[in-house]
Short mmCIF file of C-alpha atoms in Angstrom, two decimals:
data_model
loop_
_atom_site.label_atom_id
_atom_site.label_comp_id
_atom_site.label_asym_id
_atom_site.label_seq_id
_atom_site.Cartn_x
_atom_site.Cartn_y
_atom_site.Cartn_z
CA MET L 2 -0.29 24.29 22.74
CA SER L 3 -2.82 26.91 23.71
CA ARG L 4 -3.37 29.67 21.27
CA ARG L 5 -6.26 31.99 20.32
CA ASN L 6 -8.02 31.24 17.05
CA ARG L 7 -7.02 33.75 14.39
CA HIS L 8 -8.57 31.87 11.49
CA ARG L 9 -10.60 33.71 8.93
CA LYS L 10 -12.93 32.20 6.33
CA VAL L 11 -11.51 34.40 3.66
CA PRO L 12 -7.75 35.04 3.69
CA THR L 13 -6.93 38.73 4.17
CA ILE L 14 -3.76 40.80 4.36
CA SER L 15 -3.50 43.32 7.11
CA ARG L 16 -0.68 45.73 6.35
CA ARG L 17 0.25 48.56 8.74
CA THR L 18 2.35 50.49 6.15
CA GLN L 19 0.22 53.03 4.34
CA PRO L 20 0.22 53.00 0.51
CA GLY L 21 2.99 55.35 -0.81
CA SER L 22 5.11 55.06 2.25
CA ALA L 23 8.92 55.05 1.85
CA PRO L 24 10.46 51.55 1.44
CA GLY L 25 11.59 50.18 4.73
CA SER L 26 8.99 51.96 6.90
CA ILE L 27 8.53 50.08 10.14
CA VAL L 28 5.03 50.53 11.51
CA SER L 29 4.11 48.06 14.34
CA ASP L 30 0.61 46.83 15.09
CA PRO L 31 -0.57 48.32 18.42
CA SER L 32 -2.63 45.21 18.99
CA GLN L 33 0.50 43.09 19.00
CA PRO L 34 2.14 42.21 22.33
CA GLU L 35 5.10 44.20 23.59
CA PRO L 36 8.48 42.63 22.70
CA LYS L 37 10.03 40.27 25.29
CA ILE L 38 13.70 39.63 24.59
CA ASN L 39 15.24 36.33 25.77
CA VAL L 40 18.90 35.60 25.09
CA ILE L 41 20.65 32.26 25.04
CA ALA L 42 24.41 32.48 24.58
CA TYR L 43 26.26 29.16 24.42
CA GLY L 44 29.55 27.42 23.60
CA ALA L 45 30.88 23.90 23.75
CA GLY L 46 31.31 24.02 27.54
CA GLU L 47 28.54 26.26 28.90
CA VAL L 48 25.31 28.05 28.16
CA MET L 49 23.94 31.32 29.51
CA GLU L 50 20.22 32.07 29.44
CA ILE L 51 18.96 35.53 30.43
CA HIS L 52 16.00 37.87 29.91
CA VAL L 53 16.87 41.43 28.90
CA ASN L 54 14.73 44.56 28.61
CA THR L 55 16.51 46.53 25.89
CA ALA L 56 18.07 46.01 22.57
CA GLU L 57 21.42 47.40 23.96
CA GLU L 58 21.55 44.74 26.66
CA ALA L 59 21.05 42.02 24.06
CA LYS L 60 23.79 43.48 21.89
CA SER L 61 26.22 43.59 24.83
CA LEU L 62 25.88 39.85 25.27
CA VAL L 63 26.99 39.11 21.70
CA GLY L 64 30.62 37.80 21.57
CA ARG L 65 30.82 36.47 25.07
CA ARG L 66 30.03 33.02 23.70
CA PRO L 67 30.54 31.52 20.35
CA VAL L 68 26.86 31.76 19.37
CA THR L 69 24.16 34.02 20.73
CA TRP L 70 20.44 33.42 20.13
CA ILE L 71 18.22 36.51 20.67
CA ASP L 72 14.58 35.51 20.72
CA VAL L 73 12.03 38.44 20.44
CA GLU L 74 8.43 37.53 21.20
CA GLY L 75 6.01 40.24 20.29
CA LEU L 76 6.06 42.96 17.58
CA GLY L 77 4.08 45.76 19.32
CA ASP L 78 6.97 48.22 19.73
CA ALA L 79 8.50 49.47 16.43
CA LYS L 80 11.14 51.41 18.40
CA THR L 81 12.73 48.23 19.88
CA ILE L 82 12.70 46.52 16.51
CA GLU L 83 14.41 49.52 14.94
CA GLN L 84 17.04 49.57 17.67
CA LEU L 85 17.82 45.93 17.04
CA GLY L 86 18.10 46.67 13.36
CA ASP L 87 20.49 49.51 13.93
CA LEU L 88 22.66 47.62 16.42
CA PHE L 89 22.97 44.47 14.28
CA GLY L 90 22.85 46.05 10.80
CA LEU L 91 19.55 44.52 9.77
CA HIS L 92 18.16 45.78 6.47
CA ARG L 93 15.04 47.95 6.86
CA LEU L 94 13.28 46.11 4.05
CA ALA L 95 13.67 42.85 6.02
CA LEU L 96 12.49 44.55 9.23
CA GLU L 97 9.41 45.90 7.33
CA ASP L 98 8.64 42.32 6.34
CA THR L 99 9.12 41.28 9.96
CA VAL L 100 6.44 43.60 11.32
CA ASN L 101 4.02 42.90 8.45
CA VAL L 102 3.16 39.32 9.46
CA HIS L 103 1.46 38.19 6.24
CA GLN L 104 4.65 37.20 4.55
CA ARG L 105 5.06 33.83 2.76
CA ALA L 106 8.07 31.73 3.58
CA LYS L 107 11.17 32.99 1.78
CA VAL L 108 14.96 33.32 2.07
CA GLU L 109 16.85 36.53 1.29
CA THR L 110 20.50 37.57 1.65
CA TYR L 111 21.54 41.01 2.88
CA GLY L 112 25.34 41.02 2.83
CA GLU L 113 26.56 38.69 5.49
CA ILE L 114 23.19 38.35 7.05
CA LEU L 115 20.62 35.71 6.01
CA PHE L 116 16.94 36.57 6.36
CA ILE L 117 14.49 33.70 6.65
CA VAL L 118 10.64 33.83 6.98
CA LEU L 119 8.79 30.79 8.23
CA ARG L 120 5.14 30.08 9.06
CA MET L 121 4.70 28.18 12.33
CA VAL L 122 1.41 26.17 12.52
CA PHE L 123 -0.82 25.88 15.54
CA CYS L 124 -4.27 24.43 16.33
CA SER L 125 -6.91 26.29 18.40
CA ASP L 126 -10.58 25.37 19.03
CA GLY L 127 -10.33 22.66 16.36
CA ARG L 128 -9.02 24.94 13.65
CA CYS L 129 -5.54 25.66 12.41
CA GLY L 130 -3.64 28.91 11.89
CA THR L 131 -0.09 30.05 11.27
CA GLU L 132 2.21 32.50 13.00
CA GLN L 133 5.10 34.25 11.24
CA VAL L 134 8.68 33.57 12.47
CA SER L 135 11.44 35.74 11.06
CA LEU L 136 15.07 34.68 11.46
CA PHE L 137 18.21 36.89 10.98
CA VAL L 138 21.30 34.71 10.84
CA GLY L 139 24.67 36.52 11.42
CA PRO L 140 28.23 35.18 11.69
CA ASP L 141 28.00 34.38 15.43
CA TRP L 142 24.41 35.31 16.38
CA LEU L 143 20.80 34.67 15.41
CA ILE L 144 17.77 36.89 16.00
CA SER L 145 14.27 35.32 15.86
CA PHE L 146 11.12 37.45 15.80
CA GLN L 147 7.71 35.93 16.81
CA GLU L 148 4.33 37.50 16.80
CA GLY L 149 4.02 36.87 20.51
CA LEU L 150 1.14 34.31 20.57
CA PRO L 151 1.31 31.96 23.58
CA GLY L 152 3.67 29.08 23.17
CA ASP L 153 5.95 28.03 20.34
CA CYS L 154 7.65 24.88 18.99
CA PHE L 155 11.18 25.80 20.08
CA ASP L 156 11.13 24.21 23.61
CA ARG L 157 13.00 21.14 22.42
CA THR L 158 15.69 23.26 20.85
CA ARG L 159 16.08 25.25 24.09
CA ASN L 160 16.33 22.01 26.11
CA ARG L 161 19.03 20.66 23.83
CA LEU L 162 21.06 23.77 24.38
CA ARG L 163 20.54 23.62 28.15
CA GLU L 164 21.41 20.01 28.45
CA GLY L 165 24.20 20.06 25.88
CA SER L 166 22.89 16.95 24.16
CA GLY L 167 24.31 16.16 20.68
CA LYS L 168 26.67 18.55 19.02
CA MET L 169 24.48 21.57 18.87
CA ARG L 170 26.72 23.69 21.13
CA THR L 171 29.81 23.00 19.05
CA LEU L 172 28.39 24.30 15.76
CA GLY L 173 27.63 27.76 14.49
CA SER L 174 24.62 29.96 14.08
CA ASP L 175 23.76 28.33 10.79
CA TYR L 176 23.13 25.02 12.59
CA LEU L 177 20.91 26.83 15.15
CA ALA L 178 18.99 28.17 12.20
CA TYR L 179 18.55 24.67 10.93
CA ALA L 180 17.39 23.48 14.39
CA LEU L 181 14.73 26.18 14.50
CA ILE L 182 13.60 25.46 10.96
CA ASP L 183 13.45 21.69 11.70
CA ALA L 184 11.34 22.38 14.77
CA VAL L 185 8.88 24.43 12.69
CA ILE L 186 8.62 21.69 10.12
CA ASP L 187 8.30 18.85 12.62
CA ASN L 188 5.40 20.73 14.25
CA TYR L 189 3.36 20.18 11.06
CA TYR L 190 3.24 16.40 11.62
CA PRO L 191 1.06 16.24 14.76
CA VAL L 192 -1.31 18.84 13.16
CA LEU L 193 -1.67 16.64 10.13
CA GLU L 194 -2.29 13.59 12.33
CA VAL L 195 -5.20 15.51 13.86
CA TYR L 196 -6.66 16.03 10.39
CA ALA L 197 -6.07 12.40 9.42
CA LEU L 198 -8.17 11.25 12.49
CA ARG L 199 -10.79 13.85 11.69
CA LEU L 200 -11.10 12.67 8.12
CA ASP L 201 -11.45 9.07 9.37
CA ASP L 202 -14.29 10.12 11.67
CA LEU L 203 -15.98 12.08 8.84
CA GLU L 204 -15.72 9.17 6.50
CA GLU L 205 -17.65 6.96 9.00
CA LEU L 206 -20.23 9.67 9.39
CA VAL L 207 -20.67 10.16 5.61
CA LEU L 208 -21.25 6.32 5.24
CA GLU L 209 -24.13 6.31 7.84
CA PRO L 210 -27.53 5.80 6.37
CA ASN L 211 -28.91 9.09 7.78
CA VAL L 212 -26.03 11.41 7.30
CA ASN L 213 -26.35 14.75 9.04
CA ARG L 214 -26.06 18.17 7.24
CA ALA L 215 -23.42 19.19 9.86
CA VAL L 216 -21.00 16.71 8.21
CA MET L 217 -20.77 19.02 5.17
CA ASP L 218 -19.95 21.98 7.38
CA ARG L 219 -17.10 20.03 9.04
CA LEU L 220 -15.81 18.99 5.63
CA HIS L 221 -15.73 22.59 4.56
CA GLU L 222 -13.79 23.50 7.72
CA VAL L 223 -11.23 20.73 7.03
CA LYS L 224 -10.97 21.84 3.40
CA ALA L 225 -10.26 25.40 4.43
CA ASP L 226 -7.64 24.43 6.99
CA LEU L 227 -5.85 22.14 4.49
CA LEU L 228 -5.83 24.99 2.02
CA VAL L 229 -4.13 27.22 4.73
CA LEU L 230 -1.49 24.51 5.30
CA ARG L 231 -0.93 24.10 1.57
CA ARG L 232 -0.45 27.77 1.05
CA THR L 233 2.04 27.72 3.91
CA LEU L 234 4.07 24.68 2.89
CA TRP L 235 4.51 25.34 -0.88
CA PRO L 236 6.61 28.44 -0.46
CA LEU L 237 8.43 26.88 2.49
CA ARG L 238 9.56 24.04 0.24
CA ASP L 239 11.13 26.54 -2.17
CA ALA L 240 12.83 28.43 0.67
CA ILE L 241 14.40 25.29 2.07
CA ALA L 242 15.60 24.38 -1.39
CA LEU L 243 17.46 27.70 -1.52
CA LEU L 244 19.13 27.02 1.82
CA ALA L 245 20.24 23.55 0.67
CA ARG L 246 21.99 24.93 -2.46
CA GLU L 247 25.76 24.82 -2.54
CA ASP L 248 26.22 28.44 -3.57
CA ASN L 249 24.69 29.68 -0.26
CA VAL L 250 27.79 30.87 1.56
CA ARG L 251 26.03 31.46 4.90
CA ILE L 252 25.23 27.76 5.22
CA SER L 253 28.21 25.45 5.91
CA ASP L 254 28.62 22.15 4.12
CA ASN L 255 27.80 20.21 7.33
CA THR L 256 24.60 22.13 7.93
CA ARG L 257 23.62 21.91 4.27
CA LEU L 258 23.19 18.09 4.52
CA PHE L 259 20.62 18.70 7.38
CA MET L 260 18.82 21.26 5.24
CA ARG L 261 18.43 18.55 2.61
CA ASP L 262 16.79 16.42 5.18
CA CYS L 263 14.32 19.29 5.97
CA TYR L 264 13.59 19.53 2.28
CA ASP L 265 12.68 15.80 2.20
CA HIS L 266 10.29 16.36 5.17
CA ILE L 267 8.62 19.29 3.41
CA VAL L 268 8.09 17.24 0.26
CA GLN L 269 6.44 14.49 2.46
CA LEU L 270 4.16 17.03 4.14
CA VAL L 271 3.13 18.49 0.89
CA GLU L 272 2.27 15.05 -0.40
CA LEU L 273 0.26 14.32 2.77
CA ILE L 274 -1.73 17.53 2.44
CA GLU L 275 -2.48 16.85 -1.18
CA THR L 276 -3.66 13.36 -0.23
CA TYR L 277 -5.87 14.71 2.47
CA ARG L 278 -7.34 17.36 0.16
CA GLU L 279 -8.21 14.63 -2.41
CA LEU L 280 -9.76 12.63 0.40
CA THR L 281 -11.86 15.63 1.47
CA ALA L 282 -13.01 16.15 -2.04
CA ASP L 283 -13.97 12.44 -2.29
CA LEU L 284 -15.88 12.64 0.96
CA ARG L 285 -17.73 15.67 -0.30
CA ASP L 286 -18.62 13.77 -3.49
CA LEU L 287 -19.68 10.80 -1.42
CA TYR L 288 -21.84 13.04 0.81
CA MET L 289 -23.48 14.56 -2.23
CA SER L 290 -24.05 11.09 -3.75
CA SER L 291 -25.61 9.84 -0.47
CA ILE L 292 -27.98 12.88 -0.53
CA SER L 293 -28.88 12.17 -4.15
CA ASN L 294 -29.46 8.51 -3.33
CA ARG L 295 -31.74 9.50 -0.49
CA ILE L 296 -33.69 11.77 -2.79
CA ASN L 297 -33.93 9.06 -5.40
CA GLU L 298 -35.11 6.62 -2.75
CA THR L 299 -37.79 9.12 -1.69
CA MET L 300 -38.91 9.64 -5.23
CA ARG L 301 -38.90 5.89 -5.88
CA VAL L 302 -41.26 5.37 -2.91
CA LEU L 303 -43.46 8.23 -3.92
CA THR L 304 -43.62 6.92 -7.50
CA ILE L 305 -44.57 3.39 -6.29
CA PHE L 306 -47.42 4.79 -4.20
CA SER L 307 -48.61 6.91 -7.13
CA THR L 308 -48.47 3.85 -9.40
CA PHE L 309 -50.18 1.80 -6.81
CA PHE L 310 -53.22 4.11 -6.66
CA ILE L 311 -53.52 4.73 -10.45
CA PRO L 312 -55.58 1.58 -11.25
CA LEU L 313 -57.59 1.96 -7.99
CA THR L 314 -58.38 5.53 -8.93
CA PHE L 315 -59.30 4.32 -12.40
CA ILE L 316 -61.72 1.82 -10.98
CA VAL L 317 -63.54 4.13 -8.53
CA GLY L 318 -63.52 6.84 -11.12
CA ILE L 319 -65.48 4.73 -13.51
CA TYR L 320 -68.11 3.85 -10.88
CA GLY L 321 -68.26 7.39 -9.66
CA MET L 322 -69.75 8.54 -12.95
CA ASN L 323 -73.24 7.32 -11.83
CA PHE L 324 -74.63 6.65 -15.36
CA ASP L 325 -77.73 4.81 -14.23
CA SER L 326 -79.41 2.17 -16.35
CA HIS L 327 -82.99 2.21 -15.29
CA ASN L 328 -84.70 1.18 -18.48
CA ASP L 329 -84.07 -0.62 -21.72
CA GLU L 330 -83.84 2.58 -23.72
CA MET L 331 -80.29 3.20 -22.25
CA PRO L 332 -78.55 -0.19 -22.60
CA LEU L 333 -75.00 1.37 -22.65
CA ASN L 334 -75.27 2.84 -19.18
CA MET L 335 -73.81 1.04 -16.13
CA PRO L 336 -75.90 -2.03 -15.25
CA GLU L 337 -73.57 -2.78 -12.25
CA LEU L 338 -75.09 0.16 -10.24
CA HIS L 339 -78.07 -1.99 -9.49
CA TRP L 340 -76.31 -5.24 -8.83
CA TYR L 341 -76.81 -6.89 -5.45
CA TRP L 342 -73.06 -7.64 -5.08
CA GLY L 343 -71.87 -4.64 -7.05
CA TYR L 344 -70.28 -2.72 -4.15
CA PRO L 345 -68.44 -5.78 -2.72
CA MET L 346 -67.36 -6.75 -6.22
CA VAL L 347 -65.62 -3.39 -6.77
CA TRP L 348 -63.78 -3.76 -3.52
CA LEU L 349 -62.73 -7.28 -4.47
CA VAL L 350 -61.37 -6.10 -7.86
CA MET L 351 -59.40 -3.31 -6.19
CA ILE L 352 -57.92 -5.67 -3.55
CA ILE L 353 -56.92 -8.21 -6.19
CA THR L 354 -55.35 -5.41 -8.27
CA ALA L 355 -53.45 -4.01 -5.26
CA SER L 356 -52.21 -7.53 -4.30
CA VAL L 357 -51.01 -8.24 -7.80
CA MET L 358 -49.11 -4.92 -7.94
CA LEU L 359 -47.54 -5.43 -4.49
CA THR L 360 -46.43 -8.95 -5.41
CA TYR L 361 -44.90 -7.62 -8.63
CA PHE L 362 -43.07 -4.76 -6.92
CA TYR L 363 -41.79 -7.13 -4.23
CA LYS L 364 -40.45 -9.59 -6.72
CA ARG L 365 -38.75 -6.85 -8.65
CA GLY L 366 -37.14 -5.64 -5.40
CA TRP L 367 -38.66 -2.19 -5.59
CA ILE L 368 -40.29 -2.33 -2.07
CA PHE L 369 -39.50 -4.02 1.26
CA ARG L 370 -35.80 -4.42 0.21
CA GLY L 371 -34.56 -4.09 3.81
#
């Protein structure tokens, strides 16, 4: 799935509505794509798929089949979104949340219409991001709003409707909402598989003797992406729990069983993310430990060399004082300065001293351990 990378290092909220604006103000982002409206109307025996240009055309198709799915890709035209809201009786507060695409996953009820906000995950250039998907579930229709980024995870749902596989055509709009929610949730699994493989590779790199500094940068990227996924899935779990409750009249008893299955998948995904985040933290600690061990190894080698030269420096320091003993009146001066074998004897003492120290260090395992 090809998408442009919209990841930011620091999460931000870009809200088009100015502070102090009236509730329900719909202000679209001019940088967003223009809306493209695709309609799939279906029943038990047939399915009709068509692209329309206006909200009125989409409204005219409702009722011709038992269920009508209106998919709007792109939020760059506030007028089209307002027309759809007026024609289908969508609450303006829900439409305001639709065009401000920083919403967390949630479920709200406006009369007979169920409003659902989801976060659809995608990967681009090795990083992950999310796209907001807003669903309005009516008695015999469903309207979905997407930001308009290239590609989505609903192709399998569309193919099931075209082929008539399963019992999807025989059920209502609430089951269609479940199918879309299930597609969004299932799309998290391949993304998490990517991060599982990435963590395996990073673990091997961290365990290498000469670990690279770039490993820490990659660990920070994985940590940031997992945080994005965690912030996305936690509220989605609460939203699915609301849809699975028995007091939700917009969800039938048959569909509610499937919603419970979605809830189980969400719990599994949350546990996976928490596991990966702990593994990332462990790898960071292991990286820091390896760096600390390398520093300790360097300090150990330097200490050994310093210790090695201390007695040698002591010996040459003594014989560098040049206190000459040239007569009997200075018996405490250095008589070795005039010995015939004095210079070779000093070298012999230093070599013996160095050999003894090297043997001791080797037997203790401080040097040549490889």
